[in-house]
PDB file of C-alpha atoms and ligand atoms in Angstrom:
ATOM      1  CA  MET A   1       8.828  -0.307  79.199  1.00 83.00           C
ATOM      2  CA  ASN A   2      10.173   3.227  79.102  1.00 88.00           C
ATOM      3  CA  SER A   3       8.451   4.935  76.175  1.00 87.00           C
ATOM      4  CA  ASP A   4      11.216   7.553  76.011  1.00 95.00           C
ATOM      5  CA  CYS A   5      13.816   4.839  75.488  1.00 98.00           C
ATOM      6  CA  LEU A   6      14.965   3.995  71.973  1.00 98.00           C
ATOM      7  CA  PHE A   7      15.729   0.364  72.747  1.00 98.00           C
ATOM      8  CA  CYS A   8      12.472  -0.171  74.676  1.00 98.00           C
ATOM      9  CA  ARG A   9      10.683   1.037  71.575  1.00 98.00           C
ATOM     10  CA  ILE A  10      12.625  -1.460  69.450  1.00 98.00           C
ATOM     11  CA  VAL A  11      11.676  -4.231  71.904  1.00 98.00           C
ATOM     12  CA  ALA A  12       8.033  -3.168  71.620  1.00 97.00           C
ATOM     13  CA  GLY A  13       8.200  -3.212  67.818  1.00 97.00           C
ATOM     14  CA  GLU A  14       7.511   0.517  67.570  1.00 97.00           C
ATOM     15  CA  LEU A  15      10.834   1.106  65.827  1.00 97.00           C
ATOM     16  CA  PRO A  16      12.406  -1.222  63.268  1.00 98.00           C
ATOM     17  CA  ALA A  17      15.539  -3.244  63.912  1.00 98.00           C
ATOM     18  CA  ASP A  18      17.437  -5.906  62.049  1.00 98.00           C
ATOM     19  CA  GLU A  19      16.917  -8.674  64.592  1.00 98.00           C
ATOM     20  CA  VAL A  20      19.311 -11.606  64.722  1.00 98.00           C
ATOM     21  CA  HIS A  21      17.962 -13.286  67.848  1.00 98.00           C
ATOM     22  CA  ARG A  22      14.933 -12.956  70.077  1.00 98.00           C
ATOM     23  CA  GLU A  23      13.957 -15.075  73.034  1.00 98.00           C
ATOM     24  CA  ASP A  24      11.954 -14.541  76.178  1.00 97.00           C
ATOM     25  CA  GLY A  25      13.508 -11.489  77.842  1.00 98.00           C
ATOM     26  CA  ILE A  26      16.357 -10.891  75.382  1.00 98.00           C
ATOM     27  CA  LEU A  27      16.748  -9.318  71.954  1.00 98.00           C
ATOM     28  CA  ALA A  28      19.788  -9.049  69.666  1.00 98.00           C
ATOM     29  CA  PHE A  29      19.862  -6.787  66.621  1.00 98.00           C
ATOM     30  CA  LYS A  30      22.387  -5.233  64.268  1.00 98.00           C
ATOM     31  CA  ASP A  31      23.878  -1.907  65.256  1.00 98.00           C
ATOM     32  CA  ILE A  32      22.599   0.806  62.940  1.00 98.00           C
ATOM     33  CA  HIS A  33      26.118   2.279  62.589  1.00 96.00           C
ATOM     34  CA  PRO A  34      28.326  -0.818  62.448  1.00 96.00           C
ATOM     35  CA  VAL A  35      32.020  -0.305  63.057  1.00 94.00           C
ATOM     36  CA  ALA A  36      32.913  -3.930  62.342  1.00 95.00           C
ATOM     37  CA  ASP A  37      31.860  -6.555  59.790  1.00 95.00           C
ATOM     38  CA  THR A  38      29.638  -7.939  62.511  1.00 97.00           C
ATOM     39  CA  HIS A  39      28.274  -5.463  65.038  1.00 97.00           C
ATOM     40  CA  VAL A  40      25.310  -6.646  67.054  1.00 98.00           C
ATOM     41  CA  LEU A  41      23.731  -5.332  70.242  1.00 98.00           C
ATOM     42  CA  VAL A  42      22.379  -7.790  72.802  1.00 99.00           C
ATOM     43  CA  ILE A  43      19.882  -6.269  75.216  1.00 98.00           C
ATOM     44  CA  PRO A  44      17.492  -7.306  77.955  1.00 98.00           C
ATOM     45  CA  GLU A  45      13.878  -6.640  76.978  1.00 98.00           C
ATOM     46  CA  ARG A  46      13.332  -5.092  80.379  1.00 98.00           C
ATOM     47  CA  HIS A  47      14.527  -1.515  80.742  1.00 98.00           C
ATOM     48  CA  ILE A  48      17.742  -1.603  82.758  1.00 98.00           C
ATOM     49  CA  GLU A  49      19.606   1.659  82.438  1.00 98.00           C
ATOM     50  CA  ASP A  50      23.136   0.332  82.586  1.00 98.00           C
ATOM     51  CA  LEU A  51      25.356  -2.279  84.184  1.00 97.00           C
ATOM     52  CA  ARG A  52      25.288  -0.419  87.487  1.00 97.00           C
ATOM     53  CA  HIS A  53      21.542  -1.015  87.708  1.00 98.00           C
ATOM     54  CA  LEU A  54      21.819  -4.796  87.565  1.00 97.00           C
ATOM     55  CA  ARG A  55      20.786  -6.449  90.814  1.00 97.00           C
ATOM     56  CA  LEU A  56      21.846  -9.746  92.283  1.00 98.00           C
ATOM     57  CA  GLU A  57      18.449 -11.155  91.242  1.00 98.00           C
ATOM     58  CA  ASP A  58      19.451 -10.382  87.646  1.00 98.00           C
ATOM     59  CA  ALA A  59      22.405 -12.777  87.766  1.00 98.00           C
ATOM     60  CA  GLY A  60      20.639 -15.334  85.558  1.00 98.00           C
ATOM     61  CA  LEU A  61      19.633 -12.659  83.070  1.00 98.00           C
ATOM     62  CA  TRP A  62      23.194 -11.339  82.867  1.00 98.00           C
ATOM     63  CA  LEU A  63      24.603 -14.828  82.318  1.00 98.00           C
ATOM     64  CA  ARG A  64      22.070 -15.497  79.594  1.00 98.00           C
ATOM     65  CA  LEU A  65      22.894 -12.164  77.894  1.00 98.00           C
ATOM     66  CA  THR A  66      26.536 -13.228  77.755  1.00 98.00           C
ATOM     67  CA  GLN A  67      25.571 -16.645  76.370  1.00 98.00           C
ATOM     68  CA  VAL A  68      23.463 -15.001  73.669  1.00 98.00           C
ATOM     69  CA  ALA A  69      26.461 -12.827  72.768  1.00 98.00           C
ATOM     70  CA  ASN A  70      28.527 -16.018  72.334  1.00 98.00           C
ATOM     71  CA  GLU A  71      25.788 -17.694  70.311  1.00 98.00           C
ATOM     72  CA  VAL A  72      25.292 -14.694  68.023  1.00 98.00           C
ATOM     73  CA  ALA A  73      29.036 -14.576  67.333  1.00 98.00           C
ATOM     74  CA  ASP A  74      29.047 -18.323  66.590  1.00 98.00           C
ATOM     75  CA  ASP A  75      25.944 -18.132  64.402  1.00 98.00           C
ATOM     76  CA  LEU A  76      27.513 -15.338  62.340  1.00 97.00           C
ATOM     77  CA  GLY A  77      30.669 -17.388  61.786  1.00 97.00           C
ATOM     78  CA  HIS A  78      32.976 -15.958  64.433  1.00 97.00           C
ATOM     79  CA  GLU A  79      33.745 -19.052  66.489  1.00 97.00           C
ATOM     80  CA  ASP A  80      37.369 -17.860  66.492  1.00 96.00           C
ATOM     81  CA  GLY A  81      36.538 -14.890  68.659  1.00 97.00           C
ATOM     82  CA  TYR A  82      34.918 -11.521  68.950  1.00 97.00           C
ATOM     83  CA  ARG A  83      35.019  -8.306  70.939  1.00 96.00           C
ATOM     84  CA  PHE A  84      32.543  -7.960  73.799  1.00 97.00           C
ATOM     85  CA  TYR A  85      32.111  -4.585  75.395  1.00 96.00           C
ATOM     86  CA  VAL A  86      29.676  -2.635  77.457  1.00 98.00           C
ATOM     87  CA  SER A  87      29.760   1.111  77.964  1.00 97.00           C
ATOM     88  CA  VAL A  88      28.521   2.284  81.353  1.00 98.00           C
ATOM     89  CA  GLY A  89      27.187   5.804  81.763  1.00 97.00           C
ATOM     90  CA  SER A  90      27.799   8.817  79.556  1.00 96.00           C
ATOM     91  CA  ALA A  91      31.350   9.219  80.826  1.00 96.00           C
ATOM     92  CA  GLY A  92      31.888   5.601  79.771  1.00 96.00           C
ATOM     93  CA  GLY A  93      30.702   6.377  76.258  1.00 95.00           C
ATOM     94  CA  GLN A  94      27.154   5.097  76.683  1.00 97.00           C
ATOM     95  CA  THR A  95      24.830   6.956  74.350  1.00 97.00           C
ATOM     96  CA  VAL A  96      21.681   4.831  74.768  1.00 98.00           C
ATOM     97  CA  PRO A  97      20.731   4.411  78.437  1.00 98.00           C
ATOM     98  CA  HIS A  98      19.369   0.864  78.091  1.00 98.00           C
ATOM     99  CA  LEU A  99      21.891  -1.869  78.923  1.00 98.00           C
ATOM    100  CA  HIS A 100      23.461  -3.407  75.813  1.00 98.00           C
ATOM    101  CA  ILE A 101      26.383  -5.646  75.001  1.00 98.00           C
ATOM    102  CA  HIS A 102      28.282  -4.828  71.813  1.00 98.00           C
ATOM    103  CA  VAL A 103      29.303  -7.944  69.876  1.00 98.00           C
ATOM    104  CA  MET A 104      31.904  -6.981  67.289  1.00 97.00           C
ATOM    105  CA  ALA A 105      33.808  -9.322  65.008  1.00 97.00           C
ATOM    106  CA  GLY A 106      35.659  -9.515  61.753  1.00 93.00           C
ATOM    107  CA  SER A 107      37.354  -6.452  60.414  1.00 91.00           C
ATOM    108  CA  MET A 108      36.906  -3.543  62.825  1.00 84.00           C
ATOM    109  CA  ARG A 109      37.004  -0.074  61.350  1.00 80.00           C
ATOM    110  CA  ARG A 110      37.102   1.778  64.633  1.00 69.00           C
ATOM    111  CA  LEU A 111      38.023   0.414  68.000  1.00 64.00           C
ATOM    112  CA  PRO A 112      36.125   1.721  71.007  1.00 59.00           C
ATOM    113  CA  VAL A 113      38.126   4.203  73.036  1.00 57.00           C
TER     114      VAL A 113
HETATM  115  P1  LIG B   1      26.716   3.029  73.176  1.00 73.91           P
HETATM  116  O1  LIG B   1      27.282   4.245  72.514  1.00 73.91           O
HETATM  117  O2  LIG B   1      27.705   2.092  73.775  1.00 73.91           O
HETATM  118  O3  LIG B   1      25.592   3.406  74.138  1.00 73.91           O
HETATM  119  O4  LIG B   1      26.045   2.195  71.998  1.00 73.91           O
HETATM  120  C1  LIG B   1      24.830   2.569  71.428  1.00 73.91           C
HETATM  121  C2  LIG B   1      24.799   1.970  70.052  1.00 73.91           C
HETATM  122  O5  LIG B   1      23.474   1.977  69.594  1.00 73.91           O
HETATM  123  C3  LIG B   1      25.621   2.731  69.022  1.00 73.91           C
HETATM  124  O6  LIG B   1      26.648   1.873  68.507  1.00 73.91           O
HETATM  125  C4  LIG B   1      24.595   3.126  67.950  1.00 73.91           C
HETATM  126  O7  LIG B   1      25.107   3.016  66.643  1.00 73.91           O
HETATM  127  C5  LIG B   1      23.494   2.124  68.207  1.00 73.91           C
HETATM  128  N1  LIG B   1      22.160   2.562  67.797  1.00 73.91           N
HETATM  129  C6  LIG B   1      21.575   3.756  68.006  1.00 73.91           C
HETATM  130  N2  LIG B   1      20.321   3.770  67.504  1.00 73.91           N
HETATM  131  C7  LIG B   1      20.093   2.549  66.977  1.00 73.91           C
HETATM  132  C8  LIG B   1      18.997   1.939  66.309  1.00 73.91           C
HETATM  133  N3  LIG B   1      17.846   2.593  66.081  1.00 73.91           N
HETATM  134  N4  LIG B   1      19.133   0.660  65.873  1.00 73.91           N
HETATM  135  C9  LIG B   1      20.290  -0.012  66.094  1.00 73.91           C
HETATM  136  N5  LIG B   1      21.359   0.508  66.725  1.00 73.91           N
HETATM  137  C10 LIG B   1      21.275   1.766  67.152  1.00 73.91           C
HETATM  138 ZN1  LIG B   2      14.778   0.950  77.640  1.00 73.91          ZN
END
């Protein structure tokens, strides 16, 4: 855990989050500033800064993160589809340096640029 990291602190229960799914190694919770009817973040519990820091040994973790994104979308009634995106690095729009997948569905008020 990185105690300076917002999402590590959510994983640790030090900060509140509206959790929609938790399993060994993975947490999904609602984005605090939703820009779609459904806007959930799926994160590894382990601190991984961004997609560039994933290693080959993390292949199973990455696959499972994508499956959880699918399952969250399904569970929230979006079997017809959803937007999946990951920002990488500050120049890529990443504001929280702990890997997260955005799951957005339904009416979207602002599309990511
Ligand atoms: P990104 O800009 O791609 O790094 O996404 C970071 C996301 O985290 C943004 O959509 C924020 O609204 C969201 N966020 C920031 N702080 C919190 C928090 N405490 N709980 C839930 N979501 C958060
Ligand atoms: Zn972290």
